[in-house]
Amino acid sequence: MSSTLFHNIGELRTVGPHGTIHNAALVADNGTIAWIGSHEHAPDCDHAHDLGGRAVLPGWVDSHTHMLFDGNRAHEFEARMAGQNYAAGGINITVDATRAATTARLEQLLIDRIRAARHQGTTTIETKTGYGLDVESEAHAAQLAHRYVDDVTFLGAHVVPRGANAEDYVTLVCTDMLDAVIDHVHWIDVFCERGAFNEDQARQVLQAGKDRGLGLRVHGNQLGEGPGVKLAVEMGARSVDHVNYLSADDIELLAAHDTVATVLPACDLSTRAPLAPARTLLDAGATVAIASNLNPGTSYTSSMNFCVATAVLQMHLSLDEAICAATHAGAVSLNRHAVHNGLDPRGRPAVGSLVEGAEANLHVLDTPHAIDLAYRPGMPLSWATFIRGEKV
Ligand code: NIG
């Protein structure tokens, strides 16, 4: 690879120390950002992309997806729209369909889902296991995900599979299942909720992952107030996701600790849940990330553009706040954010902000104004996506 100049950028939202630059240019060299500045001062490069005055953002960091599944739950969704409530048990329907899928089919579904996300500006993806729920199927999902995705999360503790005893299943998750996935995953997650796993069970799962060196994530406070947030903070989880039902104590805890509160606006709409209180969390001082939660039960979309529009229009975030939540804060929740010289805490080129040294992951909008993400919601605004300087 060689140096590439991206110039004639109408509005460059760096979500970093450069802030927003009008009439900007950016240079990518060997996949990372080498220079950022004004269009007039752009250096010569081996290649050039004239972006025609369009707006450029960091690629979206989608820090919560469930991409490995087969089947759909369209009927369940339709019934929900006719008044039924969401219940965690529906997960087992997707488990049946996923276990029945061939490896080739699951792989193709994953590839197609990643491609669709990338074409809508997503450049970093976390994805979870959790529709296998036996040792072989979870290991298989973890291996497959690891081939295509940087951050893979083990979610054996998604729900107790049909016919299993909850305590025995938790033991299996913490022993044989964890052994089977450990070489392919970076994170462990648990659905700590009524109908899924209680606080003690969730703590056991998180501790087992921690003992094996995995980072922790929690699905918490989605269906009602509960122990999810407190447990996540107590255990040092990097993120607690959903957070629809929060007590004043939960908000205080999230404001006072490093655990990121990840909100999932598309899921809230699709389950007709009260929107997670992202505004209140930000005002309290918490770090708020936005993710798609792509899955067939509660959020069958990978459109981060849609999530950002919802966060602005309905959760009352400013555009800057929503973009930061869907890029930098998602990166923080994955430990992929820039801490020094554009490198992440492990010294890799960071993601989620446009700063020298970070990955050249760009989302080019087909408009000069990024505010169009909310001003013209639902319009096809993703014009091009570049990952490490290469067009996808
Ligand atoms: O994040 N809440 C738990 N897991 C998914 C839903 C999975 C499903 O219903 O299939 C979520 O919303």
Tab-separated table of N, CA and C in Angstrom, residues 186-254:
chain	number	residue	atom	x	y	z
A	186	HIS	N	-12.771	-12.710	22.825
A	186	HIS	CA	-12.074	-11.673	23.587
A	186	HIS	C	-12.882	-11.220	24.801
A	187	TRP	N	-14.191	-11.466	24.735
A	187	TRP	CA	-15.105	-10.960	25.750
A	187	TRP	C	-16.047	-12.078	26.187
A	188	ILE	N	-16.601	-11.902	27.400
A	188	ILE	CA	-17.687	-12.778	27.838
A	188	ILE	C	-18.852	-11.891	28.257
A	189	ASP	N	-20.048	-12.365	27.995
A	189	ASP	CA	-21.260	-11.570	28.215
A	189	ASP	C	-22.289	-12.480	28.873
A	190	VAL	N	-23.244	-11.867	29.557
A	190	VAL	CA	-24.329	-12.649	30.153
A	190	VAL	C	-25.594	-11.797	30.119
A	191	PHE	N	-26.720	-12.463	29.855
A	191	PHE	CA	-28.022	-11.785	29.858
A	191	PHE	C	-28.556	-11.897	31.281
A	192	CYS	N	-28.358	-10.838	32.058
A	192	CYS	CA	-28.748	-10.832	33.464
A	192	CYS	C	-30.132	-10.199	33.545
A	193	GLU	N	-31.150	-11.032	33.557
A	193	GLU	CA	-32.512	-10.493	33.418
A	193	GLU	C	-33.521	-11.552	33.835
A	194	ARG	N	-34.682	-11.102	34.234
A	194	ARG	CA	-35.817	-12.002	34.445
A	194	ARG	C	-35.984	-12.892	33.203
A	195	GLY	N	-36.106	-14.196	33.392
A	195	GLY	CA	-36.294	-15.081	32.231
A	195	GLY	C	-34.984	-15.544	31.636
A	196	ALA	N	-33.858	-14.987	32.112
A	196	ALA	CA	-32.549	-15.417	31.598
A	196	ALA	C	-31.699	-15.862	32.798
A	197	PHE	N	-30.741	-15.060	33.245
A	197	PHE	CA	-29.871	-15.472	34.355
A	197	PHE	C	-29.986	-14.482	35.507
A	198	ASN	N	-30.030	-15.031	36.732
A	198	ASN	CA	-30.142	-14.148	37.892
A	198	ASN	C	-28.754	-13.618	38.275
A	199	GLU	N	-28.737	-12.790	39.294
A	199	GLU	CA	-27.495	-12.101	39.655
A	199	GLU	C	-26.366	-13.077	40.006
A	200	ASP	N	-26.671	-14.099	40.803
A	200	ASP	CA	-25.615	-15.041	41.217
A	200	ASP	C	-25.074	-15.814	40.021
A	201	GLN	N	-26.005	-16.244	39.187
A	201	GLN	CA	-25.573	-16.995	38.000
A	201	GLN	C	-24.725	-16.106	37.090
A	202	ALA	N	-25.189	-14.873	36.914
A	202	ALA	CA	-24.453	-13.943	36.039
A	202	ALA	C	-23.059	-13.668	36.599
A	203	ARG	N	-22.967	-13.526	37.921
A	203	ARG	CA	-21.667	-13.265	38.548
A	203	ARG	C	-20.715	-14.439	38.314
A	204	GLN	N	-21.262	-15.635	38.442
A	204	GLN	CA	-20.462	-16.853	38.220
A	204	GLN	C	-19.886	-16.868	36.799
A	205	VAL	N	-20.732	-16.536	35.825
A	205	VAL	CA	-20.306	-16.548	34.416
A	205	VAL	C	-19.226	-15.492	34.191
A	206	LEU	N	-19.463	-14.297	34.704
A	206	LEU	CA	-18.492	-13.216	34.492
A	206	LEU	C	-17.163	-13.547	35.173
A	207	GLN	N	-17.245	-14.107	36.375
A	207	GLN	CA	-16.008	-14.439	37.091
A	207	GLN	C	-15.208	-15.503	36.339
A	208	ALA	N	-15.925	-16.480	35.778
A	208	ALA	CA	-15.236	-17.545	35.028
A	208	ALA	C	-14.502	-16.944	33.832
A	209	GLY	N	-15.153	-16.008	33.141
A	209	GLY	CA	-14.509	-15.359	31.992
A	209	GLY	C	-13.327	-14.519	32.418
A	210	LYS	N	-13.516	-13.792	33.513
A	210	LYS	CA	-12.445	-12.920	34.028
A	210	LYS	C	-11.224	-13.773	34.393
A	211	ASP	N	-11.478	-14.892	35.041
A	211	ASP	CA	-10.368	-15.781	35.438
A	211	ASP	C	-9.585	-16.288	34.230
A	212	ARG	N	-10.239	-16.330	33.081
A	212	ARG	CA	-9.546	-16.785	31.862
A	212	ARG	C	-9.032	-15.608	31.036
A	213	GLY	N	-9.110	-14.396	31.578
A	213	GLY	CA	-8.518	-13.233	30.907
A	213	GLY	C	-9.429	-12.529	29.916
A	214	LEU	N	-10.721	-12.867	29.919
A	214	LEU	CA	-11.631	-12.189	28.986
A	214	LEU	C	-12.118	-10.867	29.573
A	215	GLY	N	-12.416	-9.916	28.696
A	215	GLY	CA	-13.085	-8.691	29.120
A	215	GLY	C	-14.564	-8.996	29.343
A	216	LEU	N	-15.209	-8.150	30.154
A	216	LEU	CA	-16.593	-8.446	30.546
A	216	LEU	C	-17.582	-7.461	29.929
A	217	ARG	N	-18.729	-8.008	29.522
A	217	ARG	CA	-19.846	-7.204	29.034
A	217	ARG	C	-21.108	-7.787	29.658
A	218	VAL	N	-22.125	-6.984	29.821
A	218	VAL	CA	-23.365	-7.473	30.442
A	218	VAL	C	-24.560	-6.951	29.648
A	219	HIS	N	-25.540	-7.847	29.392
A	219	HIS	CA	-26.861	-7.400	28.947
A	219	HIS	C	-27.639	-7.128	30.232
A	220	GLY	N	-27.998	-5.894	30.494
A	220	GLY	CA	-28.651	-5.614	31.768
A	220	GLY	C	-29.726	-4.560	31.697
A	221	ASN	N	-30.693	-4.679	32.603
A	221	ASN	CA	-31.741	-3.666	32.794
A	221	ASN	C	-32.505	-3.390	31.501
A	222	GLN	N	-32.732	-4.469	30.740
A	222	GLN	CA	-33.476	-4.334	29.482
A	222	GLN	C	-34.987	-4.413	29.709
A	223	LEU	N	-35.407	-5.377	30.531
A	223	LEU	CA	-36.842	-5.637	30.651
A	223	LEU	C	-37.434	-5.066	31.938
A	224	GLY	N	-36.559	-4.643	32.828
A	224	GLY	CA	-37.036	-4.063	34.082
A	224	GLY	C	-35.826	-3.681	34.918
A	225	GLU	N	-36.063	-2.948	36.000
A	225	GLU	CA	-34.931	-2.646	36.896
A	225	GLU	C	-34.406	-3.961	37.449
A	226	GLY	N	-33.130	-4.028	37.730
A	226	GLY	CA	-32.554	-5.282	38.219
A	226	GLY	C	-31.094	-5.083	38.529
A	227	PRO	N	-30.392	-6.186	38.798
A	227	PRO	CA	-29.013	-6.090	39.290
A	227	PRO	C	-27.961	-5.885	38.205
A	228	GLY	N	-28.343	-5.849	36.924
A	228	GLY	CA	-27.371	-5.848	35.823
A	228	GLY	C	-26.322	-4.748	35.929
A	229	VAL	N	-26.767	-3.519	36.108
A	229	VAL	CA	-25.809	-2.403	36.129
A	229	VAL	C	-24.873	-2.525	37.330
A	230	LYS	N	-25.443	-2.795	38.487
A	230	LYS	CA	-24.601	-2.882	39.705
A	230	LYS	C	-23.573	-3.995	39.555
A	231	LEU	N	-24.013	-5.116	39.037
A	231	LEU	CA	-23.106	-6.251	38.860
A	231	LEU	C	-22.001	-5.894	37.855
A	232	ALA	N	-22.399	-5.258	36.762
A	232	ALA	CA	-21.410	-4.890	35.735
A	232	ALA	C	-20.340	-3.979	36.334
A	233	VAL	N	-20.773	-3.003	37.095
A	233	VAL	CA	-19.814	-2.058	37.686
A	233	VAL	C	-18.947	-2.778	38.721
A	234	GLU	N	-19.590	-3.572	39.566
A	234	GLU	CA	-18.847	-4.315	40.614
A	234	GLU	C	-17.768	-5.215	40.003
A	235	MET	N	-18.087	-5.839	38.883
A	235	MET	CA	-17.152	-6.800	38.285
A	235	MET	C	-16.148	-6.121	37.349
A	236	GLY	N	-16.308	-4.803	37.141
A	236	GLY	CA	-15.392	-4.093	36.239
A	236	GLY	C	-15.681	-4.369	34.772
A	237	ALA	N	-16.949	-4.597	34.435
A	237	ALA	CA	-17.309	-4.826	33.024
A	237	ALA	C	-16.998	-3.572	32.217
A	238	ARG	N	-16.620	-3.776	30.964
A	238	ARG	CA	-16.313	-2.632	30.112
A	238	ARG	C	-17.594	-1.966	29.658
A	239	SER	N	-18.675	-2.756	29.581
A	239	SER	CA	-19.925	-2.184	29.093
A	239	SER	C	-21.111	-2.911	29.687
A	240	VAL	N	-22.178	-2.151	29.940
A	240	VAL	CA	-23.465	-2.764	30.260
A	240	VAL	C	-24.442	-2.241	29.213
A	241	ASP	N	-25.133	-3.179	28.577
A	241	ASP	CA	-25.872	-2.836	27.364
A	241	ASP	C	-27.379	-3.005	27.548
A	242	HIS	N	-28.124	-2.141	26.934
A	242	HIS	CA	-29.591	-1.995	26.985
A	242	HIS	C	-29.935	-0.836	27.916
A	243	VAL	N	-29.790	-1.037	29.229
A	243	VAL	CA	-29.992	0.003	30.257
A	243	VAL	C	-31.279	0.817	30.064
A	244	ASN	N	-32.379	0.132	29.809
A	244	ASN	CA	-33.646	0.850	29.636
A	244	ASN	C	-34.250	1.276	30.964
A	245	TYR	N	-34.109	0.399	31.973
A	245	TYR	CA	-34.753	0.668	33.268
A	245	TYR	C	-33.670	0.895	34.321
A	246	LEU	N	-33.431	2.149	34.636
A	246	LEU	CA	-32.346	2.468	35.565
A	246	LEU	C	-32.878	3.191	36.796
A	247	SER	N	-32.384	2.800	37.952
A	247	SER	CA	-32.698	3.541	39.172
A	247	SER	C	-31.733	4.726	39.254
A	248	ALA	N	-32.012	5.635	40.177
A	248	ALA	CA	-31.103	6.777	40.385
A	248	ALA	C	-29.717	6.260	40.777
A	249	ASP	N	-29.684	5.170	41.569
A	249	ASP	CA	-28.379	4.602	41.972
A	249	ASP	C	-27.613	4.064	40.771
A	250	ASP	N	-28.336	3.411	39.858
A	250	ASP	CA	-27.669	2.880	38.658
A	250	ASP	C	-27.014	4.023	37.882
A	251	ILE	N	-27.734	5.114	37.729
A	251	ILE	CA	-27.204	6.244	36.953
A	251	ILE	C	-25.974	6.819	37.649
A	252	GLU	N	-26.076	6.941	38.960
A	252	GLU	CA	-24.918	7.450	39.721
A	252	GLU	C	-23.704	6.529	39.560
A	253	LEU	N	-23.963	5.235	39.634
A	253	LEU	CA	-22.851	4.269	39.498
A	253	LEU	C	-22.197	4.393	38.125
A	254	LEU	N	-23.015	4.476	37.078
A	254	LEU	CA	-22.453	4.553	35.724
A	254	LEU	C	-21.686	5.861	35.537
